[in-house]
Structures are given as structure tokens and as C-alpha cells.
Coordinates of C-alpha atoms in Angstrom, one line a residue:
Chain A
M1 CA 2.8 -26.8 -2.8
S2 CA 4.0 -25.2 -5.7
R3 CA 4.3 -21.7 -5.0
L4 CA 5.2 -18.4 -6.3
I5 CA 6.4 -15.8 -4.2
L6 CA 6.5 -11.8 -4.3
F7 CA 9.5 -10.3 -3.0
P8 CA 9.7 -6.7 -1.8
V9 CA 12.9 -4.6 -2.7
P10 CA 14.5 -1.6 -0.2
I11 CA 13.1 1.5 -2.4
G12 CA 15.8 3.7 -1.1
A13 CA 17.5 2.7 2.1
D14 CA 20.6 0.2 1.8
D15 CA 20.1 -1.6 4.3
A16 CA 17.1 -3.9 4.0
D17 CA 16.7 -3.4 8.2
I18 CA 14.8 -0.5 7.6
S19 CA 12.7 -1.7 5.0
L20 CA 12.3 -5.8 5.3
P21 CA 11.3 -8.0 7.4
P22 CA 13.8 -10.9 8.3
Y23 CA 11.2 -13.8 7.4
N24 CA 11.6 -12.3 3.8
R25 CA 15.3 -13.8 4.0
E26 CA 14.7 -16.8 5.0
M27 CA 12.0 -17.0 2.2
L28 CA 14.4 -15.8 -0.7
N29 CA 16.8 -18.4 0.0
T30 CA 14.7 -21.4 -1.2
C31 CA 14.9 -19.8 -4.1
H32 CA 17.4 -20.8 -6.8
T33 CA 15.1 -18.9 -9.7
F34 CA 14.0 -15.9 -10.5
I35 CA 11.7 -13.8 -12.3
V36 CA 13.0 -10.4 -12.2
E37 CA 12.8 -6.5 -14.8
D38 CA 16.6 -6.4 -15.1
I39 CA 19.1 -9.7 -14.4
R40 CA 22.3 -6.4 -13.7
T41 CA 20.2 -4.6 -10.8
A42 CA 18.7 -8.0 -9.7
R43 CA 22.3 -9.9 -8.5
R44 CA 22.6 -6.3 -6.8
N45 CA 19.1 -6.9 -5.5
L46 CA 19.5 -9.9 -4.1
K47 CA 22.7 -9.7 -2.9
R48 CA 21.7 -6.5 -0.2
M49 CA 18.9 -8.6 0.7
G50 CA 20.5 -11.6 2.4
Y51 CA 20.8 -14.2 -0.5
T52 CA 23.0 -16.6 0.7
H53 CA 22.9 -18.9 -2.6
P54 CA 25.5 -19.4 -5.0
I55 CA 24.9 -16.0 -7.5
D56 CA 25.6 -18.7 -10.7
D57 CA 23.6 -22.1 -9.9
T58 CA 21.0 -19.1 -9.6
T59 CA 18.2 -18.8 -12.8
F60 CA 17.1 -15.3 -13.5
L61 CA 14.3 -15.1 -16.1
E62 CA 13.4 -11.3 -17.7
L63 CA 10.3 -9.9 -17.6
N64 CA 10.3 -6.2 -19.3
K65 CA 8.7 -3.9 -22.4
H66 CA 11.2 -6.5 -23.7
S67 CA 9.6 -9.9 -23.1
D68 CA 7.7 -11.9 -25.3
P69 CA 4.3 -13.2 -23.9
E70 CA 4.8 -16.4 -25.5
E71 CA 7.6 -17.2 -24.0
V72 CA 7.1 -15.5 -20.0
S73 CA 3.9 -17.9 -20.5
H74 CA 6.7 -20.5 -19.6
Y75 CA 8.3 -19.7 -17.2
L76 CA 5.6 -21.3 -14.5
D77 CA 6.9 -24.6 -16.5
T78 CA 9.4 -24.7 -13.8
L79 CA 7.5 -24.5 -10.8
D80 CA 7.1 -27.2 -8.5
D81 CA 6.6 -28.7 -5.3
N82 CA 10.4 -28.1 -4.2
H83 CA 11.4 -25.3 -6.2
P84 CA 9.4 -21.9 -5.8
I85 CA 10.1 -19.6 -7.9
G86 CA 10.6 -15.4 -7.5
L87 CA 9.3 -12.4 -9.1
M88 CA 11.1 -9.1 -7.5
S89 CA 9.9 -5.9 -8.1
E90 CA 13.1 -3.0 -9.4
A91 CA 12.4 -1.3 -6.4
G92 CA 9.4 -1.5 -4.0
L93 CA 6.5 -4.0 -4.4
P94 CA 6.7 -6.2 -7.0
C95 CA 2.8 -5.8 -9.7
V96 CA 2.2 -2.2 -7.5
A97 CA 3.9 0.7 -10.2
D98 CA 5.6 -2.1 -12.1
P99 CA 4.0 -4.1 -15.0
G100 CA 4.6 -7.7 -13.0
N101 CA 1.1 -8.3 -13.0
L102 CA 0.9 -9.7 -16.4
I103 CA 3.0 -13.4 -14.4
T104 CA 0.9 -13.1 -11.2
D105 CA -2.0 -12.8 -13.8
M106 CA -0.8 -16.3 -15.5
A107 CA -0.7 -18.0 -12.0
Q108 CA -3.9 -16.9 -10.6
R109 CA -5.5 -18.9 -14.3
R110 CA -3.3 -21.9 -13.9
G111 CA -4.3 -22.4 -10.3
I112 CA -1.0 -21.9 -8.8
E113 CA -0.7 -20.5 -5.1
I114 CA 1.2 -16.8 -4.5
V115 CA 2.6 -16.0 -1.6
P116 CA 2.8 -12.3 -1.3
L117 CA 5.8 -10.7 1.8
V118 CA 5.9 -7.5 3.4
G119 CA 7.6 -4.5 1.9
P120 CA 8.2 -1.0 1.3
S121 CA 5.4 0.9 -0.2
S122 CA 6.4 4.6 -1.3
I123 CA 2.9 5.1 -2.6
L124 CA 1.2 3.8 0.9
L125 CA 4.6 5.5 3.7
A126 CA 3.8 9.2 1.3
L127 CA -0.1 8.0 2.2
M128 CA 0.1 7.6 5.9
A129 CA 2.8 10.7 6.7
S130 CA 0.0 12.8 4.1
G131 CA -2.6 14.1 6.5
F132 CA -5.7 12.9 3.9
N133 CA -7.8 10.6 3.5
G134 CA -6.5 6.9 3.9
Q135 CA -10.1 5.8 3.8
N136 CA -11.0 6.2 -0.1
F137 CA -7.6 6.7 -2.6
A138 CA -6.5 6.1 -5.5
F139 CA -3.0 6.1 -6.5
V140 CA -2.9 6.6 -10.9
G141 CA 0.4 6.7 -11.9
Y142 CA 1.6 8.7 -14.7
L143 CA -0.3 12.4 -15.4
P144 CA -0.2 12.2 -19.4
I145 CA 2.3 14.2 -21.4
D146 CA 0.1 16.4 -23.6
A147 CA -1.0 19.7 -22.1
K148 CA -4.5 19.3 -23.0
Q149 CA -5.0 15.6 -21.9
R150 CA -2.5 16.3 -18.9
Q151 CA -5.0 20.1 -17.6
A152 CA -8.0 17.6 -18.3
R153 CA -6.7 14.9 -16.1
L154 CA -6.3 16.9 -13.1
R155 CA -9.6 18.0 -12.7
T156 CA -11.0 14.8 -12.9
L157 CA -8.3 14.2 -10.1
E158 CA -9.7 16.9 -8.2
Q159 CA -13.2 16.2 -8.3
R160 CA -13.0 13.2 -7.0
A161 CA -11.0 15.0 -4.5
H162 CA -12.9 17.5 -3.7
R163 CA -16.2 15.7 -4.1
E164 CA -15.7 11.9 -3.7
E165 CA -13.1 12.6 -0.4
Q166 CA -10.6 10.1 -2.4
T167 CA -7.0 10.7 -1.9
Q168 CA -5.3 10.8 -5.1
I169 CA -1.7 9.4 -5.9
F170 CA 0.3 9.8 -8.9
I171 CA 4.2 9.5 -9.8
E172 CA 6.4 12.1 -12.4
T173 CA 9.6 10.5 -14.1
P174 CA 12.6 11.4 -11.6
Y175 CA 14.0 14.1 -13.9
R176 CA 10.3 16.2 -14.7
N177 CA 9.4 16.6 -11.0
N178 CA 10.4 20.0 -10.5
Q179 CA 8.0 21.0 -13.8
L180 CA 5.7 19.3 -12.1
L181 CA 5.0 21.2 -9.1
A182 CA 5.6 24.2 -10.5
Y183 CA 2.6 22.6 -13.1
L184 CA 1.0 21.4 -9.5
A185 CA 1.4 24.6 -8.0
S186 CA -0.3 27.4 -10.3
H187 CA -2.8 24.5 -12.5
L188 CA -4.4 23.4 -8.9
Q189 CA -7.0 24.9 -7.3
A190 CA -6.2 27.3 -4.1
D191 CA -7.9 25.3 -1.8
T192 CA -6.6 21.8 -3.0
R193 CA -4.5 20.3 -0.8
L194 CA -1.1 19.5 -1.9
C195 CA 1.2 16.7 -0.1
V196 CA 5.2 16.3 -2.0
A197 CA 7.0 13.1 -0.6
C198 CA 10.5 12.4 -1.8
D199 CA 13.0 10.2 -0.6
L200 CA 10.6 8.0 1.1
T201 CA 13.0 6.3 4.0
L202 CA 16.0 7.5 2.9
P203 CA 18.2 10.3 6.1
T204 CA 17.4 13.0 3.1
Q205 CA 13.7 12.1 3.1
F206 CA 10.8 14.8 3.6
I207 CA 6.8 14.7 3.1
R208 CA 5.3 18.3 3.5
T209 CA 1.7 19.1 2.5
L210 CA 0.6 22.2 1.9
D211 CA -2.2 23.9 0.4
A212 CA -1.1 24.2 -3.5
R213 CA -0.7 27.7 -4.1
Q214 CA 2.0 27.7 -1.0
W215 CA 4.5 25.6 -3.4
L216 CA 5.2 28.9 -5.3
D217 CA 7.2 30.1 -2.5
N218 CA 11.0 28.1 -2.0
P219 CA 9.9 25.3 -4.0
P220 CA 12.2 22.2 -3.0
D221 CA 14.9 20.8 -5.8
L222 CA 12.5 17.6 -6.4
S223 CA 14.5 16.6 -9.7
K224 CA 16.4 13.5 -9.9
R225 CA 14.7 12.4 -6.6
C226 CA 12.4 9.6 -6.3
C227 CA 9.0 12.0 -5.5
V228 CA 5.4 10.5 -4.9
F229 CA 2.6 13.7 -5.5
L230 CA -0.6 13.5 -3.3
L231 CA -3.6 15.9 -3.6
Y232 CA -6.8 16.2 -1.1
K233 CA -9.0 19.0 -0.1
Chain B
M1 CA 13.5 17.9 15.7
S2 CA 10.4 16.8 17.1
R3 CA 9.2 13.5 15.2
L4 CA 5.8 12.1 15.6
I5 CA 6.5 7.9 14.0
L6 CA 4.2 6.5 12.4
F7 CA 3.8 2.5 13.6
P8 CA 2.3 -0.8 11.8
V9 CA 1.1 -3.5 13.3
P10 CA 1.4 -6.6 12.3
I11 CA -2.3 -8.1 10.5
G12 CA -2.6 -11.7 11.6
A13 CA 1.1 -13.6 12.1
D14 CA 1.6 -13.4 15.3
D15 CA 5.6 -13.2 14.7
A16 CA 6.6 -10.1 14.5
D17 CA 9.2 -10.8 12.3
I18 CA 7.0 -12.4 9.4
S19 CA 5.7 -8.1 9.3
L20 CA 8.0 -6.1 10.2
P21 CA 11.8 -4.9 9.7
P22 CA 13.5 -5.0 13.1
Y23 CA 14.4 -1.6 13.2
N24 CA 10.6 -0.4 13.7
R25 CA 11.5 -2.2 17.2
E26 CA 14.5 -0.2 17.4
M27 CA 12.7 3.2 16.9
L28 CA 9.6 1.7 19.0
N29 CA 11.8 1.8 22.4
T30 CA 12.5 5.6 21.8
C31 CA 9.0 6.6 22.3
H32 CA 7.3 6.3 25.8
T33 CA 3.8 8.2 24.3
F34 CA 1.6 6.4 21.4
I35 CA -1.3 7.9 20.2
V36 CA -4.0 5.0 19.9
E37 CA -6.7 4.0 19.3
D38 CA -7.7 1.3 21.9
I39 CA -5.0 1.2 25.1
R40 CA -5.9 -2.5 25.8
T41 CA -4.9 -4.2 22.5
A42 CA -2.0 -1.2 22.1
R43 CA -0.8 -2.8 25.2
R44 CA -0.5 -6.3 24.0
N45 CA 0.6 -5.1 20.5
L46 CA 3.6 -3.3 22.0
K47 CA 4.3 -6.6 23.7
R48 CA 4.3 -8.8 20.4
M49 CA 6.1 -5.9 18.9
G50 CA 9.6 -5.9 21.2
Y51 CA 8.4 -2.9 23.1
T52 CA 10.4 -3.2 26.6
H53 CA 10.0 0.1 28.0
P54 CA 7.9 0.1 31.1
I55 CA 4.6 0.0 30.3
D56 CA 3.9 1.8 34.0
D57 CA 5.8 4.8 32.3
T58 CA 4.2 4.7 29.2
T59 CA 1.8 7.4 27.7
F60 CA -1.4 6.3 26.2
L61 CA -3.2 9.3 24.5
E62 CA -7.0 7.5 22.8
L63 CA -8.0 8.8 19.5
N64 CA -10.6 6.9 18.2
K65 CA -14.3 8.4 16.7
H66 CA -15.5 9.2 20.5
S67 CA -12.4 11.1 21.0
D68 CA -13.1 15.4 21.3
P69 CA -11.1 16.8 18.6
E70 CA -10.2 20.4 21.1
E71 CA -8.6 17.6 22.9
V72 CA -6.7 15.7 20.6
S73 CA -5.2 19.1 19.5
H74 CA -3.2 18.9 23.0
Y75 CA -2.0 15.4 22.2
L76 CA 1.1 16.7 19.7
D77 CA 1.6 19.8 22.2
T78 CA 4.1 17.9 24.6
L79 CA 6.2 16.8 21.3
D80 CA 9.8 17.9 21.8
D81 CA 13.6 17.4 20.5
N82 CA 14.0 14.5 22.9
H83 CA 10.3 13.4 22.9
P84 CA 8.7 11.5 20.1
I85 CA 5.5 10.7 19.9
G86 CA 4.5 7.1 18.2
L87 CA 0.9 6.9 16.4
M88 CA -0.1 2.8 16.2
S89 CA -3.0 1.4 14.4
E90 CA -5.0 -1.5 15.1
A91 CA -3.6 -3.5 12.9
G92 CA -1.1 -3.0 9.9
L93 CA -0.8 0.5 8.6
P94 CA -1.9 3.5 10.6
C95 CA -3.7 6.0 8.3
V96 CA -4.6 3.5 6.2
A97 CA -8.0 1.6 6.0
D98 CA -8.2 3.9 9.3
P99 CA -8.5 7.6 10.6
G100 CA -5.9 8.7 11.7
N101 CA -5.3 10.6 9.6
L102 CA -6.8 13.5 12.0
I103 CA -3.5 13.7 14.1
T104 CA -1.5 13.6 10.0
D105 CA -3.6 16.6 8.7
M106 CA -3.3 18.2 12.4
A107 CA 1.0 17.6 12.5
Q108 CA 1.4 18.2 8.8
R109 CA -0.6 22.2 9.8
R110 CA 1.5 21.9 12.7
G111 CA 5.0 21.3 10.7
I112 CA 5.9 18.7 12.5
E113 CA 7.7 16.1 10.8
I114 CA 6.1 12.9 10.3
V115 CA 8.2 9.2 10.2
P116 CA 5.6 6.9 8.3
L117 CA 7.6 3.0 9.2
V118 CA 7.6 -0.1 6.7
G119 CA 5.3 -2.1 7.4
P120 CA 1.8 -4.9 6.1
S121 CA -0.5 -3.5 4.4
S122 CA -3.4 -6.3 4.1
I123 CA -4.7 -4.2 0.4
L124 CA -1.5 -4.0 -1.2
L125 CA -0.5 -7.7 -0.4
A126 CA -3.6 -8.5 -1.9
L127 CA -3.5 -6.1 -5.2
M128 CA 0.4 -8.1 -5.7
A129 CA -1.2 -11.1 -5.4
S130 CA -4.4 -10.5 -7.4
G131 CA -2.7 -10.6 -10.8
F132 CA -5.0 -6.9 -11.1
N133 CA -3.8 -3.0 -12.0
G134 CA -0.8 -2.5 -10.1
Q135 CA -0.5 0.7 -12.1
N136 CA -4.4 2.3 -10.9
F137 CA -6.0 1.4 -8.7
A138 CA -8.2 2.5 -5.4
F139 CA -9.1 1.4 -2.0
V140 CA -12.6 2.9 -1.4
G141 CA -13.3 1.0 2.1
Y142 CA -16.7 -0.5 2.4
L143 CA -19.9 -0.3 0.2
P144 CA -23.2 0.9 1.8
I145 CA -25.8 -1.0 2.8
D146 CA -28.6 0.2 1.0
A147 CA -29.8 -2.1 -1.5
K148 CA -30.4 0.8 -3.9
Q149 CA -27.0 2.8 -2.9
R150 CA -25.1 -0.7 -3.7
Q151 CA -26.7 -1.7 -6.9
A152 CA -25.4 2.0 -7.6
R153 CA -21.9 1.8 -6.1
L154 CA -21.0 -1.2 -7.8
R155 CA -22.0 -0.3 -11.4
T156 CA -19.9 2.7 -10.9
L157 CA -16.6 0.7 -9.1
E158 CA -17.1 -2.0 -12.3
Q159 CA -17.1 0.6 -15.2
R160 CA -14.1 2.1 -13.8
A161 CA -12.7 -1.7 -13.9
H162 CA -13.7 -1.8 -17.4
R163 CA -13.0 1.5 -19.1
E164 CA -10.1 2.9 -16.6
E165 CA -9.0 -0.2 -16.3
Q166 CA -8.3 0.8 -12.7
T167 CA -8.6 -1.8 -9.8
Q168 CA -11.3 -1.2 -7.7
I169 CA -10.3 -2.6 -3.2
F170 CA -13.0 -2.9 -0.4
I171 CA -13.4 -4.4 2.4
E172 CA -16.8 -5.8 4.4
T173 CA -17.1 -5.6 8.3
P174 CA -15.8 -9.5 9.0
Y175 CA -19.5 -11.5 9.8
R176 CA -20.5 -9.8 6.4
N177 CA -18.2 -11.5 4.2
N178 CA -20.4 -13.9 3.0
Q179 CA -23.2 -12.4 2.2
L180 CA -21.0 -9.8 0.5
L181 CA -19.2 -12.8 -1.9
A182 CA -23.0 -14.1 -2.5
Y183 CA -23.8 -10.6 -3.6
L184 CA -21.4 -9.5 -6.3
A185 CA -21.4 -13.5 -7.3
S186 CA -24.1 -12.9 -8.3
H187 CA -24.6 -9.2 -9.4
L188 CA -21.6 -8.6 -11.2
Q189 CA -21.2 -8.8 -15.0
A190 CA -19.9 -12.0 -16.2
D191 CA -16.8 -10.6 -17.6
T192 CA -15.3 -9.0 -14.2
R193 CA -13.3 -10.7 -12.3
L194 CA -13.3 -11.0 -8.9
C195 CA -10.3 -11.5 -6.3
V196 CA -11.1 -12.7 -2.2
A197 CA -7.5 -12.3 -0.3
C198 CA -8.2 -13.7 3.0
D199 CA -6.3 -13.6 5.9
L200 CA -3.6 -12.2 4.9
T201 CA -0.1 -13.5 6.4
L202 CA -1.5 -16.5 8.2
P203 CA -0.9 -19.8 7.4
T204 CA -4.3 -20.2 6.2
Q205 CA -3.4 -17.3 3.8
F206 CA -5.5 -17.7 0.6
I207 CA -6.0 -15.2 -2.5
R208 CA -7.8 -16.6 -5.1
T209 CA -9.4 -15.0 -8.7
L210 CA -12.0 -16.0 -11.0
D211 CA -14.6 -14.5 -13.2
A212 CA -16.9 -13.6 -11.2
R213 CA -20.2 -16.0 -11.1
Q214 CA -17.6 -18.9 -10.6
W215 CA -17.7 -17.8 -7.1
L216 CA -20.4 -19.2 -7.1
D217 CA -20.3 -22.8 -7.2
N218 CA -18.8 -23.6 -3.5
P219 CA -17.9 -20.1 -2.4
P220 CA -15.3 -20.8 0.9
D221 CA -16.5 -19.7 4.2
L222 CA -15.1 -16.0 4.7
S223 CA -17.4 -15.6 7.6
K224 CA -15.2 -13.8 10.5
R225 CA -12.0 -14.5 8.7
C226 CA -10.3 -10.2 7.3
C227 CA -10.7 -10.3 3.8
V228 CA -10.5 -7.9 1.1
F229 CA -12.0 -7.6 -2.0
L230 CA -10.9 -6.5 -5.1
L231 CA -12.2 -6.3 -8.9
Y232 CA -11.0 -6.1 -12.4
K233 CA -12.2 -6.4 -16.0

């Protein structure tokens, strides 16, 4: 049966043994066609994930914000019983916090079997260690940049954290992390708890939960580091 | 530095190589004390995850709905530089869809380093393959059992799926899966998409997305199988 296989990519650790099961490598070498966001990083990632098939005999199909949906719709045409296609993210789980679902949605509508493989999710690693509710949680992507919209959005998230007991998780462009932390520390309610999870799976990893205001004292330098922010009551 | 290490457990596959990175086994054997939900299944899980330290020389501390919070608060007292403690779930990621955050919350408040390891999450595997929005999603646990409350809850989830473009994810007690599927197929709006993900990481795995009403024809038998339900527009 024809299959679309979803390959997670290490998020920080260069060592795939920290974040990928051995089975993933086995599956990787059954695919000679990959749908990827960027061909250069995909080649590098395949290498560190243990791909041994000749790279010059490997087909790459690009799927990113510049892709033409009409063209993308033909990506799955070459898929047959002997030729599964792989979908790779830039980092972490494909189709989580990235727009890969354009292709999985097409595959579902065509009745193609989709095989998701296990791998690292910075969102869930952060949630696990935050101390927050893992029986009810939401990942909401990025907060709005506009000041008024950002404030309104934060109110909604805080209400859901307090009233619905739903942990709220979001991210920021890495070079704006410090500004976001300062904003959260001063704009959240004093009784809201804020967790910052940074450099997950790397030796510099830290995951710390404090009352919102406590982050005002000696804030860590988060600039250009991959971070996840979580809030709860 | 003293550490609490969070160990994922395979969710379906008996073969740990399908769902756990090799690094987890290495870390497992540094712990001789584990906080677990049920001692019997924990012993079995340790064995299939490659734990080699003598089980009779291993300490188990129970954490479940029968635990006394006062007693649990002392679990972390034995933790020191040479003796990390492990926290294991029954299946999948600790503190995700289980109440393990009682202990991680205590650890955060005491400034103990928490190390979450990579492993399988049926919630995210289902999301990856659903074709639904992975840039905004919520896991909400179980729907209410009471008919009126259930209907109201479903309306809220459906609104968030359509208006906020937030994928809604939930689970059910396995013996009630068939009833829930029938309920969803007839009570969701006709233009709501419903994904059912079943037996993840097992050879019988299937992950299928259809319009809600389409599930009325030839519904699969989900009884006593582990399922995740997802809805989106």
C-alpha cells in the first residue's frame, strides 16, 4: 500500500540517539523522495539522521510559503506501493507548529495511508516539565505583534488558563524572546504562573516555572535561543 | 545537580526501538528510584525498556488518585546529586493526559531540575497525520458524560475549530469509543471534519479523516482500542 511517512527531525541535539527511535532510520532508508521545507537543511538533516541512500539519487520536493498549491497537489502522484514518500520538518514534528498539513490534508482526502513517526516536540517536552496541567492544554502559535491585539489575546489566554484550567503554550521569533519575556512578566496577572523552556534537548537546556512577576528579577538571556512559553494559574 | 527525569513509555508497540530513542535507556539505568502510577505495570515497562539494574534493588513510589498529597510531598526528599529520580507514565509521555504534574509542580517550586525525555504521544502522532491545523490546537481530555453538558461542550469545541481555526483533540474510555463515534457522526455539523486515530504505533494502526457524516457509513469497530478523536473545519 502506498504511504506518506512523517519524519521528525532533531530539534537541538546533533546526536539523533537523543531524540529519534532507531526504527526511524530504518524507515528513512525506504524513502528516496522527500517533501521538505528547504532542500539545503533537508540534506544536512538526512545525513545526521543516518540516511545512507545516495543523495544524488534522492528527489526533493519543496513545500513552503512560496509553493504553488497546484504544483504541490501533484507531489503525491508519484507515490505507489514500492515508493513511499517522506515528509520532513525543519526541526521537530512535521505538521506541528508548521504548515505541513497542506500535504497531509491532500493525502487524507485521497485515502493515502499516513505513517507518523515518533520524535521530539519542544511543545510537549516543555509541557511535561512545566508542572502545568497536561490533561487540558492548547498550543496557539505566536501572539499578535500589534500592541492592542497582543494585550487582548493575552487576556483571553489567561482567562482560559484560570477559568478552564487549560495550559496555554506559545512561541516567539527567537530574536524577540527577551522582549516577550519582559512583556509577559509585567502584563500577566501576579497570580499567573509562567514557564520558560529554552534550548530543549541541548546541554544548555533549562525549563523554569515561576510566578509571572518573579521573571522581572534577573531574567535569563533568551535572545536567539529556541524557547517555548507556557502559562497557567 | 539533583534531577527528576521524565521517562516516556511505549504506547502500543512492544518494541521500544519503534518509540524510544537509545539515550532513554542510558538514562533509565542511572535511576534506581521511580515514581509510578502502578508498580506492577511499571516493573513490566522497565523490563521492555531495557532497564538492567536489579528490580529488587529498585524503589517504587506510587503516585495515583489514591495517593496522599502529604506523603507524595516527601518523594523528592531522597533526591540528591548522585541519585536522580525517574517519573514514568503508564503509557506515553508523563504529565501529558495524566495527573503526573502534581509531582513536577512540586519539583518546580523547589527549584529541582526536571529533564523530560523524548517519546511517543498519541495526541501528537494523531495530529501530525490528521491533516488538521498543527499551528493552533488544543487537547481537552474527555468530553462530559452528561448528555446536556456533552452537547454544550461539543458546540464550544466546534466553534473554536471553525472560528479560531484551532484543532480540537479529545479521548474517550476505550469501551465507549464506538458510542462516541456514533454520537459525533450524528451531532457534529455536516461541514466539520472528524479524524479518528486508533492503535497508534501498532501494526493495526489507522488514522482516517472524513467529513463528520461520512463516519455513519461502515464505522470501524473501535471498542477497547486506544483512540484519539480530532475535529476541525
